[in-house]
Amino acid sequence: MSLQAFLFYLLAGLTGLCAISVVVTQNIVRAAAWLLFTLAGVAGLLFLLGANFVGATQLFVYVGGTLVLVVFGVMLTAQGPFITMKTGAAEWGISMIVGLLLYGVLSVALLTKPMKFTSEESTQGEELRRTTVLGEALMSVDGATQKAEVTGVPAEKRKELPNKGERSTVGYLLPFEIVSIHLLVVLIGAAYLARTKRRPAGRAGGVNPPVV
Amino acid sequence: MLDFASKPGLLFVVATLLPLASFVLILVAFAIRTALRSSPEGSIGQQLYQASGGDVPSRWPAWLATAAIGLAFVCSATGFVWFLDDHKQIESLEEEARHGKASDRELAHEKLKELEAHWVGSIDWVRLGASDDPRQGLALQLGFRIDHLSAIMFLMVTLVATLIHLFSLGYMAEEKQLHVEDHQVHGEEGHYRRRGRFGRFFLFLSLFCFSMLNLVLADNLFQVFVSWELVGICSYLLIGFYFERSSASNAANKAFITNRIGDAGFVIGLMIVWTYFGTFNFQELFSRVRAPVQDSHGEKLDLAAQIVRGNVTGEGKGKKIIFDPQGPEVLLFPRQRGHFHAEWITPGGDQDVRDDPKERQFGHMPYWLLVAAGLGIFLGCVGKSAQFPLHVWLPDAMEGPTPVSALIHAATMVAAGVYLVGRCFPLFTAEVLLVIAYTGGITLFVAATIAVVMRDIKRVLAYSTVSQLGYMMLALGVGGWVAGLFHLLTHAFFKALLFLGSGAVIYGCHHEQDLLKMGGLYPKMKITALTMLMAVLAISGIPGFSGWYSKDVIVAQAMGFASVHPEHVLLFLLPLVTAGLTTFYMFRMWLLAFAGEPRDHHVYEHAHEAPGIMTGPLVVLAVFSVGVAWGWPFFSSAFPFIDSESSWLEHQLHHAQPDAVQASFGLNKAEWEAARDGRLSGQYFGKPPIGPELAELEKQKKERYWAEEYSHLAGNLALGVVIIGLVFAFALYYYRVLDPAEGEAQFPGIARFLTHKWYFDELYSALIVQPALLVSDWCKNIDTRCIDWLIDNSAAITVRVAEKDGRFDNRVIDGMVNLFATVAYGVGNWFRRWQTGYLRSYVLFLVLAAVGIFVILSYFINATG
Amino acid sequence: MPEAIGLNHYLLLGAILFVCGAVCMATKRNAIGVLMGVELVLNGATVNFVAFAHFNPAFAVEGQVFALFVIVMAAAEAAIALAIVLNFYNNHLTVDVDTAEELKG
């Protein structure tokens, strides 16, 4: 067993177990904690796959940002009865059956029709270069992405296409910008939504004022 | 617009329209007041209504109507004088045109045309077809044509109507009250009370005057027909003036329905005329039926003014009519006469004819249709003039107010039938004229016999009217055109006087009409009695009075006719005997009413003379009754009282006599003698003497009508009969030598027969009314038993089928629809359960769907490869 | 181990994360819990993207770019979701998603 395999099994097992724990635990605070480990495990797996930048982002954004938000949410709402909310056994049963069914379908699909890709030798230099390439792709630098053949078109027709069927360089600057703006809009929207509104006195707290 | 100088005939049109204007004004005022009356209490409308008199009958309609008819009289009098003046000029111009120098002739002809245009005029009322139609005459026209007859009629109608309007102002006075008690109608609480109808009476009178004048004015048959119906409806309205009385409303219905029978014949006549002539204009009709008197060169035709008969041979353009006095076809002369040769129409000759003749071509029509047209028009006249067998309505029409009886049912409207027969004379063939003569003969005798036994003063007069109208018809039928219309005019005056007199008596006796309850009234109402005596003398034919002149001519005419046609001697005997009867019943009436001892003291004591507004017209009418037929100037004749031919009026009427009269009857003395001795081949009137004899006779100057040969003889005979009647009347009712009751007792059969008016009403009831009721009863039974049965059953079947159908609809069709709806609802409801609203179950469904899609996709992927 | 760690291993892990997320969403009554399930699902997807990027050279850059987008989107989604949850809490005084059943048919 190579180191890579070992690390994979370790991380994969950690991640999977933590994920299951998230599902299983009844306490929301604990679920948040288990989620933290799951996300961290995923980040590890990403590193393992050589996607250093993505993994880092996963840590920063997810573990550092999103999860904090979730925890805040938990803390803001976790009052007595809401910390643990039991779900009925029947629901559990149904959910588990459905979940297992889905997992069965997915795994059967994966294992019966395995995808064949030529696995590349992952080297450190390559990985470095990859991160750079990622940045260039996001900046739409020419030549950053590989040119690949256009699929789905018969070979004889391919030459009639522009660039003779060769894919031109793809840049992700525009999607990046769109995502950025999207994020901004979402933040503003979140702030707007989350802000406390003054509600009519009659409905304050949903409770009628005490009658003296 | 009203240029009287160039068209003085318009004076008569104005005279006609004045009563119409009065009618319209009164009607509009009534309409407005009726509208105001229904407006709510206290409103402006109600105030206006109260201010304009309220419920109290207004008097101004009476004054307006009287003024209108008075003005109409003034107009027609002016027009008449003008017309006579023009006519004098026309006569002298005609003389000049015939015998004057060549240069003067042209001028004379032109002036003649101009003068003749004074008295005719017409406008299109309804145009039928395009104007470029070859038959341009296809138009219903409104027009007037004034000749001596219509002008004199105008004078008579307007004068009598004016006097009767004045009389009515007094007679109808009780209608001026707010409440009128009708003693003949019994309501739940005593007598029936109603509002006075003073205005309504004069409204109808105005409409009647307009209609009657329009009838006289008309220059075409259709206008006559329209007026004919208008006077009919006026008569209906006025007979039913007291419509609360069932007798009055029944009488109105009877008059109207009886007239409908006559008018049906009239319409048939109109249709035949329209079909074959395409025009209703009198002049055009006559010029198409009757041959011209002379041709373009002034040569007299052998068949002048005759109806030319013959046999039609050939087809299409080769069609010819070969003249034959007994032929089945009648030659129709061209619409436009143009140049005309006497040789074209000679006895025994022939002439080209067309089925659809152009302007200057000859046409033809079946003779029997011409007879039918004549009979049809005469049937209309029979209805309107109350001739046998349609005379039954006139006596019942006396239910109307007495002035109405005087104006409509004695003087004018009923005379319209006679007037129309006179107008249409050229259309009538020999057969039709014979029918007219016999109808008149029967009527005059039947009515006179009934009048002898009537007790109701107005009924006596009504039957007398029928009888006198019979005289006129008889006169026309035997060729006494002038005689008949002359009698019409004189009769109008004395019969109006008689009716008004009876009205005054009834007024004075508080609505007592029974002669046997009167008697001895002379000292109480001298003016009425004396004026009525004038009328009685006139109608009896006492020499010197107007009736004598006209009746004398009629009897003479009948005698002359009977002398040529001995087989028709009845047509002479009937009027002769009836002359005596007339005298008898008229004096009976007068003596019963005014002479002797009072029979009913209650009536006698309350009797009083009528007011001046009523006696005034009586006096005026009495003057006319006596002198209307006198010569003018009076002493122009050597013996004005015994020379019946000196009448000025009669001479005027001679001017209007159509040529056809002379052609049918107008043999001169020599011709008549020839006919009497059998020297002429033409034995029968209407079939004139043809051949060499005529040519010889033509050379002799025509001086007199052949009837005049008998004038003095007939006059003396009639006078004798009259005196007999007079003696009988005085013997029975004044000197009481004989008791009338005894006479009745001796001849109970005859008396009953006469008091039941020859059982005409019973006969009609049995022959027409009862069968009609029977048939309608049958029809009703068929209706209720068969048709209703069918309908009821089919309805029941329909209901049953519908029930079944409804059940099917409810169960099957509705069931199916409901089933679909239920299923859809159930499915929807079932699906609703999956719409839980829980976020978490949605997630589950999502996942399940993903699984499902995977499975299905993989199945397909595996299946395809 | 019979074979080296390949694509399928990662994909299976991604599937585990995905299924866990789905089940989490289906079972948690707490709105925050549901949100956590969503995060798990998204992570499963991230793993898959990056695995594809790793094992398919033609997809090397794009896989990572999309993984980044997913992360960013998850962050945005979390922000929005939390805002919603807070509003929900303000309105219903609970975070039990079963009380939000207005969509019930």
CSV table of C-alpha atoms in Angstrom, one decimal, chain C residues 6 18 20 22 43 60 70-71 79 84 94 100 105:
chain,number,residue,atom,x,y,z
C,6,GLY,CA,-8.3,5.6,-9.1
C,18,PHE,CA,-23.9,13.2,-1.6
C,20,CYS,CA,-25.3,11.7,3.4
C,22,ALA,CA,-29.4,14.1,0.9
C,43,ASN,CA,-18.9,18.9,-1.1
C,60,ALA,CA,-7.5,19.5,-15.7
C,70,VAL,CA,-19.0,25.5,-6.3
C,71,ILE,CA,-17.2,26.7,-3.1
C,79,ALA,CA,-25.3,33.4,3.6
C,84,ILE,CA,-33.7,33.0,5.4
C,94,THR,CA,-38.8,28.2,15.6
C,100,ALA,CA,-43.3,25.7,7.3
C,105,GLY,CA,-51.7,21.1,-1.2
